[in-house]
XYZ file of C-alpha atoms in Angstrom:
724
model
C 239.140 -63.741 -165.782
C 241.459 -60.743 -165.570
C 241.439 -59.132 -162.115
C 244.321 -56.700 -162.778
C 241.999 -53.685 -162.682
C 240.788 -54.467 -159.131
C 242.459 -53.129 -156.015
C 243.175 -55.635 -153.168
C 239.978 -54.902 -151.290
C 237.831 -55.186 -154.403
C 239.506 -58.466 -155.358
C 238.910 -59.867 -151.841
C 235.214 -59.053 -152.141
C 235.002 -60.585 -155.607
C 236.654 -63.813 -154.616
C 234.973 -64.287 -151.212
C 233.619 -67.813 -151.270
C 230.874 -68.638 -148.796
C 229.041 -67.061 -145.927
C 227.679 -63.527 -145.378
C 229.741 -60.643 -146.805
C 229.377 -56.943 -146.044
C 231.056 -54.640 -148.486
C 231.162 -51.098 -147.071
C 231.655 -49.154 -150.278
C 232.423 -45.477 -149.959
C 231.266 -43.003 -152.642
C 233.003 -43.587 -155.962
C 234.884 -46.656 -154.725
C 233.818 -48.965 -157.562
C 231.058 -50.974 -155.854
C 229.265 -51.668 -159.145
C 232.512 -53.106 -160.539
C 232.767 -55.385 -157.457
C 229.214 -56.629 -157.870
C 229.518 -57.350 -161.610
C 232.915 -59.022 -161.239
C 231.574 -61.081 -158.370
C 228.622 -62.271 -160.433
C 230.838 -63.069 -163.421
C 233.374 -64.854 -161.219
C 230.699 -67.037 -159.637
C 229.424 -68.045 -163.033
C 232.920 -68.704 -164.370
C 233.612 -70.888 -161.331
C 230.694 -73.102 -162.413
C 227.656 -71.713 -160.620
C 224.402 -71.880 -162.537
C 223.435 -68.233 -163.388
C 219.896 -69.080 -162.376
C 221.157 -69.615 -158.847
C 222.357 -66.009 -158.542
C 220.060 -63.172 -157.474
C 221.334 -59.594 -157.645
C 219.089 -56.758 -156.481
C 219.543 -53.024 -156.973
C 217.266 -50.026 -156.669
C 216.706 -48.743 -160.206
C 215.830 -50.423 -163.460
C 218.599 -48.416 -165.109
C 221.203 -49.772 -162.693
C 219.905 -53.325 -163.146
C 220.057 -52.979 -166.956
C 223.651 -51.704 -166.821
C 224.650 -54.475 -164.482
C 223.193 -57.130 -166.804
C 225.042 -55.651 -169.772
C 228.369 -55.524 -167.902
C 228.117 -59.171 -166.801
C 227.175 -60.217 -170.335
C 230.158 -58.316 -171.798
C 232.538 -59.897 -169.249
C 231.404 -63.448 -169.998
C 230.241 -63.288 -173.618
C 229.357 -66.999 -173.350
C 226.685 -68.325 -175.607
C 224.054 -70.694 -174.254
C 224.323 -69.489 -170.629
C 221.112 -68.439 -168.919
C 221.016 -64.989 -167.353
C 221.305 -64.434 -163.626
C 218.362 -62.762 -161.842
C 219.365 -59.081 -161.875
C 216.537 -56.647 -161.064
C 215.079 -54.185 -158.661
C 213.252 -55.348 -155.542
C 209.914 -54.457 -157.086
C 210.615 -56.197 -160.400
C 211.791 -59.323 -158.649
C 208.734 -59.408 -156.388
C 206.470 -58.841 -159.376
C 208.029 -61.795 -161.133
C 207.313 -64.053 -158.176
C 203.808 -62.772 -157.643
C 202.864 -63.266 -161.292
C 203.615 -66.977 -160.788
C 202.406 -67.571 -157.204
C 200.018 -64.873 -155.944
C 197.093 -67.249 -156.413
C 198.297 -68.888 -153.201
C 197.272 -65.687 -151.415
C 193.849 -65.763 -152.996
C 194.700 -63.051 -155.560
C 194.417 -63.273 -159.314
C 197.658 -63.523 -161.317
C 196.301 -60.944 -163.702
C 196.425 -58.169 -161.082
C 197.299 -54.611 -162.097
C 199.681 -52.202 -160.411
C 198.363 -48.901 -159.140
C 200.770 -45.982 -159.562
C 200.937 -42.970 -157.310
C 198.009 -41.104 -158.859
C 195.888 -44.265 -158.838
C 196.654 -44.713 -155.189
C 195.736 -41.101 -154.416
C 192.364 -41.511 -156.200
C 191.624 -44.661 -154.203
C 192.601 -43.160 -150.835
C 190.339 -40.188 -151.483
C 187.474 -42.514 -152.317
C 188.098 -44.486 -149.099
C 188.279 -41.335 -147.010
C 185.034 -40.091 -148.478
C 183.228 -43.351 -147.699
C 184.122 -43.157 -143.997
C 183.736 -39.387 -143.649
C 187.344 -38.332 -143.162
C 187.809 -34.722 -144.245
C 190.649 -34.159 -146.691
C 191.108 -30.609 -145.327
C 191.893 -31.970 -141.872
C 193.910 -35.000 -143.021
C 195.553 -34.578 -146.467
C 195.152 -37.745 -148.539
C 198.871 -37.821 -149.452
C 199.769 -37.753 -145.765
C 197.530 -40.716 -144.976
C 198.909 -42.565 -148.003
C 202.438 -41.953 -146.812
C 201.603 -43.393 -143.429
C 200.028 -46.483 -145.013
C 203.189 -46.856 -147.098
C 205.152 -46.604 -143.842
C 203.082 -49.450 -142.361
C 203.890 -51.622 -145.345
C 207.592 -50.755 -145.353
C 207.704 -51.885 -141.726
C 205.793 -55.085 -142.676
C 202.663 -54.122 -140.731
C 199.278 -55.348 -142.024
C 195.944 -53.752 -140.986
C 195.306 -56.550 -138.464
C 198.705 -55.915 -136.801
C 197.916 -52.336 -135.800
C 196.805 -51.457 -132.263
C 195.222 -48.042 -132.656
C 195.410 -47.432 -128.919
C 199.180 -47.210 -129.234
C 199.068 -44.515 -131.917
C 199.042 -40.785 -131.137
C 195.944 -38.856 -132.248
C 196.453 -37.435 -135.686
C 197.192 -38.452 -139.248
C 198.813 -41.767 -138.416
C 195.782 -42.913 -136.424
C 193.497 -41.877 -139.312
C 195.712 -43.742 -141.716
C 195.335 -46.856 -139.584
C 191.579 -46.402 -139.777
C 191.640 -46.079 -143.611
C 194.250 -48.837 -144.145
C 191.860 -51.887 -144.016
C 189.375 -50.291 -146.407
C 192.142 -49.197 -148.736
C 193.454 -52.808 -148.915
C 189.951 -54.151 -149.413
C 189.287 -51.845 -152.325
C 192.640 -52.715 -153.873
C 191.724 -56.382 -153.740
C 188.302 -55.991 -155.276
C 189.937 -53.949 -158.026
C 192.369 -56.864 -158.528
C 195.215 -54.379 -157.909
C 198.362 -53.995 -155.870
C 200.243 -50.790 -155.132
C 204.058 -50.536 -155.152
C 204.469 -51.389 -151.512
C 202.155 -54.417 -151.938
C 204.641 -55.908 -154.378
C 207.067 -56.197 -151.489
C 204.853 -56.953 -148.570
C 202.839 -59.566 -150.442
C 205.990 -61.359 -151.614
C 207.222 -61.592 -148.039
C 203.803 -62.807 -146.958
C 203.885 -65.396 -149.723
C 207.259 -66.709 -148.600
C 206.097 -66.813 -144.985
C 202.793 -68.589 -145.677
C 203.804 -70.959 -148.489
C 206.448 -73.517 -147.462
C 206.672 -74.819 -151.011
C 207.401 -71.366 -152.511
C 209.953 -70.551 -149.815
C 211.655 -73.891 -150.261
C 211.798 -73.472 -154.011
C 213.454 -70.041 -154.045
C 215.634 -70.376 -150.925
C 217.014 -73.545 -152.490
C 217.415 -71.916 -155.927
C 219.299 -68.781 -154.879
C 222.699 -69.989 -153.675
C 224.189 -66.480 -153.848
C 222.270 -63.238 -153.143
C 223.803 -59.815 -153.809
C 222.038 -56.621 -152.636
C 223.269 -53.218 -153.820
C 222.547 -50.013 -151.916
C 221.844 -52.071 -148.804
C 221.667 -48.955 -146.653
C 218.416 -48.048 -148.409
C 216.521 -51.238 -147.562
C 213.467 -51.072 -145.373
C 212.163 -53.674 -142.894
C 210.080 -55.546 -145.542
C 212.979 -55.743 -147.978
C 215.248 -56.922 -145.239
C 212.820 -59.657 -144.264
C 212.652 -60.708 -147.937
C 216.476 -61.029 -148.147
C 216.606 -62.998 -144.875
C 213.880 -65.445 -146.110
C 215.575 -66.020 -149.475
C 218.949 -66.548 -147.779
C 217.647 -68.886 -145.100
C 218.940 -72.035 -146.894
C 222.487 -71.055 -148.007
C 223.204 -67.916 -145.951
C 225.289 -66.481 -148.801
C 224.306 -62.810 -148.752
C 226.619 -60.180 -150.142
C 225.349 -56.793 -148.901
C 226.966 -53.794 -150.621
C 226.361 -50.241 -149.468
C 227.449 -47.115 -147.654
C 225.820 -45.989 -144.415
C 227.054 -42.442 -145.258
C 224.740 -42.464 -148.279
C 221.567 -43.553 -146.481
C 219.155 -40.747 -147.409
C 215.712 -42.337 -147.741
C 214.582 -42.637 -144.127
C 211.436 -40.678 -145.039
C 210.318 -43.561 -147.297
C 211.136 -46.354 -144.850
C 214.871 -47.005 -145.375
C 216.418 -48.303 -142.168
C 220.123 -47.480 -141.740
C 220.276 -50.086 -138.928
C 220.022 -52.830 -141.580
C 223.583 -52.126 -142.698
C 224.938 -50.965 -139.330
C 223.767 -54.198 -137.637
C 224.254 -56.591 -140.582
C 227.011 -58.579 -138.858
C 224.844 -59.025 -135.787
C 221.962 -60.530 -137.774
C 224.359 -62.583 -139.948
C 226.993 -64.120 -137.635
C 230.508 -64.736 -139.016
C 230.113 -61.921 -141.533
C 233.224 -60.957 -143.468
C 233.493 -57.144 -143.604
C 235.438 -55.439 -146.391
C 235.808 -51.664 -146.696
C 236.284 -50.018 -150.092
C 237.841 -46.657 -149.301
C 239.806 -45.767 -152.437
C 237.776 -43.260 -154.436
C 238.151 -43.264 -158.248
C 235.738 -40.362 -158.952
C 236.616 -37.127 -157.212
C 239.578 -34.867 -156.578
C 241.293 -34.777 -153.187
C 239.737 -31.396 -152.469
C 236.210 -32.684 -152.945
C 236.864 -35.769 -150.803
C 238.296 -33.628 -148.009
C 235.187 -31.432 -148.040
C 232.860 -34.435 -148.036
C 234.726 -36.076 -145.192
C 234.551 -32.897 -143.133
C 230.740 -32.844 -143.478
C 229.876 -36.483 -142.839
C 232.408 -37.208 -140.168
C 230.362 -35.201 -137.694
C 227.655 -37.874 -137.747
C 227.764 -40.291 -134.820
C 225.662 -43.129 -136.251
C 228.079 -44.433 -138.903
C 230.788 -46.988 -139.628
C 234.202 -45.372 -139.548
C 235.855 -45.059 -142.956
C 238.281 -42.655 -144.667
C 237.969 -42.096 -148.406
C 241.225 -41.379 -150.251
C 242.206 -41.043 -153.896
C 245.159 -41.103 -156.187
C 243.487 -38.396 -158.271
C 244.794 -34.833 -158.534
C 244.460 -32.286 -155.773
C 241.930 -30.351 -157.844
C 240.517 -26.866 -157.866
C 239.154 -25.389 -154.641
C 235.449 -25.508 -153.968
C 233.722 -22.232 -154.866
C 231.380 -20.641 -152.317
C 228.982 -17.882 -153.226
C 226.620 -16.035 -150.846
C 223.945 -14.271 -152.859
C 221.587 -11.455 -152.018
C 218.513 -13.479 -153.050
C 217.578 -16.547 -155.054
C 217.726 -14.655 -158.370
C 221.261 -13.421 -157.626
C 222.189 -16.994 -156.675
C 220.758 -18.390 -159.941
C 222.531 -15.741 -162.046
C 225.858 -16.461 -160.354
C 225.509 -20.208 -160.898
C 224.818 -19.551 -164.568
C 228.010 -17.525 -164.760
C 229.968 -20.416 -163.244
C 228.333 -22.852 -165.713
C 229.139 -20.690 -168.756
C 232.745 -20.210 -167.539
C 233.252 -23.982 -167.073
C 231.685 -24.657 -170.442
C 233.386 -21.965 -172.560
C 236.735 -21.630 -170.843
C 237.320 -25.146 -169.560
C 235.399 -27.189 -172.130
C 233.038 -29.021 -169.753
C 230.034 -30.213 -171.699
C 226.624 -29.324 -170.340
C 225.679 -33.015 -170.005
C 228.601 -33.329 -167.564
C 227.081 -30.686 -165.253
C 224.276 -30.850 -162.714
C 222.478 -28.379 -160.455
C 221.293 -29.978 -157.202
C 218.848 -28.643 -154.628
C 217.017 -29.877 -151.487
C 213.411 -29.144 -152.605
C 211.728 -29.004 -156.046
C 210.428 -25.481 -155.251
C 213.987 -24.176 -155.527
C 214.166 -24.940 -159.274
C 211.955 -22.076 -160.503
C 214.519 -19.224 -160.210
C 217.261 -21.518 -161.493
C 215.228 -22.465 -164.538
C 214.461 -18.841 -165.413
C 218.166 -17.926 -165.183
C 219.191 -20.903 -167.334
C 216.679 -19.922 -170.014
C 217.912 -16.336 -169.871
C 221.475 -17.538 -170.357
C 220.516 -19.861 -173.234
C 221.837 -22.902 -171.298
C 220.032 -26.081 -172.330
C 218.774 -28.019 -169.301
C 216.565 -30.895 -168.359
C 214.490 -30.994 -165.139
C 214.525 -34.450 -163.596
C 211.542 -35.184 -161.405
C 208.831 -33.369 -163.325
C 206.021 -35.296 -165.009
C 207.423 -38.526 -166.410
C 206.195 -39.782 -169.771
C 203.812 -42.329 -168.315
C 202.415 -39.811 -165.841
C 201.225 -37.359 -168.528
C 197.484 -37.005 -168.627
C 196.935 -38.227 -172.182
C 199.081 -41.328 -171.554
C 197.310 -42.159 -168.259
C 193.923 -41.651 -169.917
C 194.643 -44.120 -172.748
C 196.303 -46.598 -170.414
C 193.252 -46.373 -168.154
C 190.953 -47.357 -171.047
C 193.250 -50.316 -171.778
C 193.410 -51.402 -168.160
C 189.634 -51.427 -167.840
C 189.331 -53.439 -171.032
C 191.680 -56.164 -169.744
C 190.594 -55.857 -166.085
C 186.969 -54.658 -165.653
C 187.429 -54.777 -161.862
C 189.764 -51.741 -162.037
C 187.253 -49.208 -160.759
C 189.846 -46.464 -160.222
C 190.752 -46.471 -163.957
C 187.064 -46.737 -164.854
C 186.228 -43.611 -162.812
C 189.057 -41.761 -164.584
C 187.761 -42.327 -168.126
C 184.049 -42.894 -167.914
C 183.387 -39.290 -168.884
C 186.618 -38.687 -170.914
C 186.044 -37.299 -173.455
C 182.873 -35.722 -172.076
C 179.989 -38.076 -172.895
C 177.276 -36.911 -170.510
C 177.871 -39.309 -167.612
C 178.133 -36.716 -164.861
C 179.137 -36.965 -161.183
C 175.536 -37.272 -160.029
C 174.800 -40.254 -162.303
C 178.137 -41.887 -161.410
C 177.428 -41.445 -157.698
C 174.082 -43.247 -158.083
C 175.742 -46.113 -159.926
C 178.448 -46.326 -157.227
C 175.835 -46.423 -154.466
C 173.911 -49.101 -156.369
C 177.102 -51.169 -156.803
C 177.984 -50.926 -153.146
C 174.527 -52.051 -152.095
C 174.677 -54.989 -154.523
C 178.297 -55.734 -153.560
C 179.400 -55.783 -157.207
C 182.209 -54.076 -159.087
C 181.508 -50.711 -160.671
C 181.597 -52.035 -164.238
C 178.929 -54.618 -163.401
C 176.954 -51.891 -161.721
C 177.013 -49.893 -164.982
C 175.726 -52.931 -166.859
C 172.861 -53.500 -164.435
C 171.719 -49.859 -164.196
C 171.568 -49.710 -167.973
C 168.512 -52.007 -167.604
C 166.978 -50.286 -164.568
C 165.612 -46.934 -163.365
C 168.593 -46.075 -161.107
C 169.580 -43.189 -163.356
C 167.655 -40.935 -165.719
C 166.969 -42.203 -169.225
C 169.411 -39.671 -170.845
C 172.278 -40.831 -168.620
C 171.227 -44.475 -169.128
C 171.604 -44.046 -172.870
C 175.067 -42.532 -172.380
C 176.097 -45.444 -170.183
C 174.855 -47.940 -172.784
C 176.866 -46.134 -175.438
C 179.968 -46.191 -173.298
C 179.574 -49.954 -172.624
C 179.204 -50.616 -176.331
C 182.490 -48.792 -176.985
C 184.276 -50.783 -174.294
C 182.821 -54.115 -175.432
C 183.764 -53.418 -178.989
C 187.311 -52.610 -178.001
C 187.470 -55.770 -175.872
C 186.568 -57.877 -178.887
C 189.027 -55.956 -181.081
C 191.789 -56.600 -178.533
C 191.512 -60.322 -178.996
C 192.198 -60.221 -182.733
C 194.900 -57.515 -183.381
C 198.416 -56.483 -182.705
C 199.082 -54.173 -179.741
C 199.881 -51.011 -181.752
C 196.681 -51.393 -183.791
C 194.733 -51.980 -180.590
C 196.015 -48.806 -178.930
C 195.352 -46.770 -182.057
C 191.780 -48.130 -182.089
C 191.353 -47.136 -178.416
C 192.341 -43.544 -179.235
C 189.973 -43.566 -182.256
C 186.881 -45.317 -180.861
C 186.767 -43.561 -177.556
C 186.772 -40.206 -179.250
C 190.023 -39.193 -177.570
C 191.836 -38.499 -180.860
C 188.866 -36.483 -182.189
C 188.786 -34.467 -178.918
C 192.474 -33.449 -179.336
C 191.992 -32.752 -183.026
C 188.948 -30.506 -182.376
C 190.801 -28.561 -179.661
C 193.400 -27.613 -182.294
C 195.735 -25.895 -179.865
C 199.494 -26.161 -179.444
C 198.931 -28.127 -176.224
C 196.503 -30.562 -177.910
C 198.927 -31.094 -180.812
C 201.721 -31.788 -178.295
C 199.482 -34.302 -176.519
C 198.823 -36.014 -179.834
C 202.572 -36.216 -180.469
C 202.881 -37.797 -177.019
C 200.350 -40.473 -178.008
C 202.337 -41.116 -181.188
C 205.386 -41.669 -179.018
C 203.276 -44.153 -177.007
C 202.723 -46.147 -180.191
C 206.480 -46.287 -180.695
C 206.987 -47.561 -177.154
C 204.348 -50.263 -177.671
C 205.925 -51.274 -180.982
C 209.325 -51.648 -179.312
C 207.672 -53.699 -176.563
C 206.130 -56.020 -179.138
C 209.476 -56.406 -180.928
C 210.932 -57.645 -177.613
C 208.182 -60.267 -177.439
C 206.430 -58.664 -174.473
C 202.733 -59.125 -173.760
C 200.348 -56.278 -173.002
C 200.529 -57.187 -169.314
C 204.327 -57.003 -169.380
C 204.171 -53.633 -171.119
C 201.829 -52.273 -168.455
C 204.036 -53.688 -165.716
C 207.032 -51.888 -167.243
C 205.255 -48.550 -167.406
C 204.184 -48.826 -163.765
C 207.744 -49.516 -162.454
C 209.509 -46.630 -164.251
C 211.282 -44.229 -161.894
C 212.899 -40.791 -162.088
C 216.378 -42.320 -162.014
C 215.522 -44.509 -164.996
C 214.721 -41.499 -167.124
C 218.026 -39.680 -166.589
C 219.902 -39.426 -169.885
C 223.318 -37.757 -169.710
C 224.045 -38.096 -173.427
C 221.759 -35.396 -174.736
C 224.107 -32.450 -174.241
C 221.913 -30.671 -171.672
C 222.555 -29.725 -168.081
C 220.688 -31.842 -165.516
C 218.632 -30.345 -162.690
C 217.388 -32.536 -159.796
C 216.915 -32.874 -156.097
C 219.719 -34.241 -153.896
C 217.591 -37.338 -153.304
C 217.429 -38.084 -157.029
C 221.140 -37.628 -157.721
C 222.502 -40.570 -155.745
C 224.405 -42.994 -157.932
C 225.209 -40.343 -160.534
C 228.395 -38.378 -161.196
C 229.293 -35.206 -163.059
C 232.438 -33.245 -163.848
C 230.894 -30.060 -162.382
C 228.233 -29.916 -159.635
C 226.433 -26.819 -158.336
C 224.568 -27.267 -155.027
C 222.251 -24.335 -154.332
C 220.394 -23.341 -151.166
C 222.920 -24.405 -148.521
C 221.043 -22.669 -145.704
C 219.816 -23.719 -142.286
C 216.156 -24.347 -143.099
C 216.739 -25.775 -146.539
C 219.818 -27.971 -146.090
C 219.488 -28.991 -143.352
C 215.737 -28.778 -143.890
C 213.767 -27.011 -141.159
C 211.672 -30.148 -140.503
C 214.788 -32.079 -139.460
C 216.352 -29.635 -137.065
C 214.522 -30.905 -133.967
C 215.198 -34.596 -134.679
C 218.805 -35.920 -134.318
C 218.221 -38.881 -136.659
C 216.697 -36.693 -139.403
C 219.413 -34.090 -138.913
C 222.108 -36.722 -139.464
C 220.327 -37.844 -142.650
C 220.399 -34.217 -143.883
C 224.127 -34.244 -143.362
C 224.385 -37.483 -145.318
C 222.280 -35.842 -148.071
C 224.797 -33.047 -148.247
C 227.608 -35.578 -148.369
C 225.886 -37.371 -151.303
C 225.612 -34.082 -153.172
C 229.273 -33.225 -152.669
C 230.494 -36.659 -153.807
C 228.642 -36.423 -157.120
C 231.315 -33.989 -158.247
C 234.383 -35.294 -160.054
C 236.394 -32.116 -160.697
C 234.554 -28.953 -159.741
C 232.090 -28.114 -157.003
C 230.249 -24.867 -156.401
C 228.048 -24.315 -153.351
C 225.801 -21.314 -152.753
C 223.110 -19.813 -150.561
C 221.070 -16.629 -150.379
C 220.652 -13.982 -147.645
C 216.976 -13.722 -148.593
C 214.868 -16.265 -150.409
C 211.279 -16.158 -151.685
C 209.782 -19.611 -151.633
C 206.251 -21.012 -151.223
C 205.043 -17.430 -151.667
C 206.863 -16.111 -148.572
C 210.217 -14.514 -147.896
C 212.747 -16.310 -145.659
C 216.032 -15.130 -144.170
C 217.908 -18.364 -143.509
C 221.452 -18.281 -142.096
C 224.181 -20.161 -144.012
C 224.083 -23.922 -143.483
C 225.949 -25.327 -140.489
C 227.205 -27.975 -142.885
C 229.361 -25.372 -144.592
C 231.258 -24.807 -141.381
C 232.403 -28.440 -141.430
C 234.231 -27.933 -144.727
C 237.948 -27.276 -144.067
C 238.907 -23.711 -144.940
C 241.908 -24.745 -147.034
C 239.728 -26.404 -149.699
C 237.184 -23.661 -150.295
C 237.305 -20.124 -151.693
C 234.751 -17.329 -151.222
C 233.564 -15.693 -154.526
C 230.735 -13.692 -153.015
C 230.107 -10.179 -154.404
C 227.717 -8.890 -151.781
C 228.855 -7.076 -148.661
C 229.423 -9.524 -145.800
C 227.403 -8.813 -142.646
C 229.247 -7.790 -139.511
C 229.280 -11.138 -137.770
C 230.519 -12.785 -140.959
C 233.148 -10.052 -141.453
C 234.541 -10.809 -137.987
C 234.893 -14.473 -138.955
C 236.645 -13.536 -142.174
C 239.072 -11.299 -140.297
C 239.884 -13.954 -137.781
C 240.205 -16.941 -140.111
C 241.233 -15.397 -143.461
C 239.562 -14.283 -146.632
C 238.710 -17.767 -147.843
C 236.870 -18.811 -144.693
C 233.146 -19.482 -145.023
C 230.851 -16.980 -143.402
C 229.554 -18.496 -140.167
C 225.908 -18.459 -139.066
C 225.170 -16.623 -135.860
C 225.360 -18.851 -132.820
C 222.778 -19.168 -130.063
C 224.252 -18.728 -126.656
C 223.844 -21.546 -124.153
C 221.682 -19.509 -121.749
C 219.113 -18.575 -124.395
C 215.717 -20.175 -124.654
C 216.073 -23.341 -126.777
C 212.534 -24.652 -126.662
C 211.669 -22.561 -129.666
C 214.738 -23.297 -131.822
C 214.653 -22.952 -135.608
C 213.005 -26.068 -137.020
C 210.720 -26.646 -134.006
C 207.209 -27.712 -135.034
C 204.480 -25.790 -133.209
C 200.697 -25.566 -133.162
C 198.991 -22.117 -133.143
C 195.287 -21.846 -131.990
C 194.395 -19.843 -135.135
C 196.918 -20.674 -137.821
C 197.361 -24.387 -137.073
C 200.630 -26.329 -137.500
C 203.780 -24.577 -138.531
C 207.606 -24.625 -138.336
C 209.797 -21.984 -136.719
C 212.113 -20.556 -139.350
C 213.664 -17.599 -137.503
C 213.953 -16.255 -133.919
C 214.787 -12.786 -132.586
C 215.126 -11.133 -129.202
C 216.025 -12.188 -125.680
C 214.334 -14.764 -123.511
C 212.011 -12.109 -122.079
C 211.075 -10.652 -125.458
C 211.455 -13.610 -127.818
C 209.811 -13.331 -131.246
C 209.735 -16.083 -133.826
C 208.840 -16.293 -137.503
C 206.638 -19.345 -138.207
C 205.799 -20.754 -141.602
C 202.238 -22.111 -141.593
C 200.650 -24.389 -144.192
C 197.615 -23.516 -146.278
C 197.243 -19.808 -147.033
C 198.689 -18.245 -143.905
C 202.356 -18.380 -144.946
C 204.870 -16.680 -142.683
C 203.772 -15.046 -139.407
C 205.782 -13.319 -136.683
C 204.515 -13.997 -133.162
C 205.695 -13.075 -129.651
C 206.283 -16.139 -127.501
C 204.996 -14.499 -124.360
C 201.624 -13.680 -125.965
C 201.057 -16.509 -128.495
C 199.576 -19.745 -127.129
C 201.941 -22.044 -128.950
C 202.103 -25.755 -128.371
C 205.336 -27.563 -129.316
C 204.487 -30.716 -131.286
């Protein structure tokens, strides 16, 4: 194998023989190359590919890694190494062995909307008001329990503070119970159940810990407690774990990622060999200097210094706008300039932002400038209503215990089975301790519902039974077409005869294409449904279509573009207001900014607005503190608006290219009500301080409250605020 393209540190990582290995790979340092070369080298040295497990975080990355390894070896007859995401790997094991946990191997996977429907049902059954405790919040806490490998029986409610987390602990057992009787798992179950399987089944643990002689984990900084336990169990026999990641790019704390997993790796795996990849192959020297200035202020990190042999590069462009519309227009001007004058293709550009709500003004400006774009993170194909409706019919046909899907489609299209009748059937089913489908069958021969509704139920059951029989004797494409036809879904769209209904029919036609391609690959219906459930935003990103990409900073990790435009660099957005009272969250916001900066290869533009309308309210955020960490010699100010007095003084003192500085809070000022502090108001409820004015004796703060209250200004001396 030719190793000439590898630098000395990459080569050392590729050829490391035995024992734990930690590769601290800075942004753009070629970590994917190291992983693929390492896999190929292990196979070339004689290791059975089936003994190698490589795990990454997106299906797209896993697919690219497989292809690279195949291209490097191009050996016929060799089996393929296990290269997949955590979820796909766990699904593969559970399909074989979940029966040892008293589950059926034919389980289905609930996606986010399915989970939300189920949590609402559980909350309703134990009288938890959705107004007081939003279902998504409780679901996030349950996900947090699972990410930390905590089962319902492990929770001591007395140790939890009163609030959403305590309510989530109350709902958690019922949620899991209803998942099981629906023969379903959610995404987090795929992980937690696999770890449970390995812990409880000695034979399964022995089989796979013996089989996997080499384990490679990409993006190790993003692993949570459950994923970490999984890696440790699988590596318990051979102890050959190669962890690759960058603590400076750990940005998923909110979904359970634990940065300590990479920071303390060598403590948990004694005799670890640590190799740092610090040569960057992606960005200019200017961009790297800016990124280093931002992230180096974090305390909780492994020291590293990125460097590059690339050109010095153009200075970073900074623009302070009057409002979000001015910001969007200016970004469009930069985009057009880079496209028309410098020849940068639109698909080599990306606009990045902290929250999805920021995209509206940018989208309007892009349309007005005739710039083609694609919004990443909107409704994915398999989340569209028509697709979910048809897949729900299919899932009920192959798994009648799936009550969530059954509730979704029992009256779609409208067939006269209303909420009142369904509620009676549900109550009957609960009393009889039977699944909802069986309840429908039994009430069709009883007096539980009125005769009219009973006839509608009988008609529905006849449709489903007919489709079930048809499924046994036909190809998948024909089966799906029959589902659309027999259920009346196709007729419903045809009768609507609107542009929207025609678009939805086109979407269903695209579904047939996807099914046909699945059949051509030899996949079963179950495998097709598994694939649709595990698709992520990152998997759908296509940079070959000639359109500019728009996405959040969380979505952009792992990607790179010639030109990057980061909007909304303001205290309150980036860093986000919710992080400004928590040091760990604040450091993650700085890492998020670092990730955004290091997506850029040649050009970087950063911007903010003096005034911004968002969530229906107007905010006046100061420029982000992160901007102040960027060295003045790598950034130029292209703002058109008049600079306020305090900023003008900074420009006079430090030069015309210096970034405008946010106003500082003197040390003797009241700090209990700092921007970002979460407070509770007796009338308006919970909110976040977004601005403060006045002295300690006459302090006034602007607070953004949820629901319909929006932004309110209150006087601290008169408002009965509680800091939470």
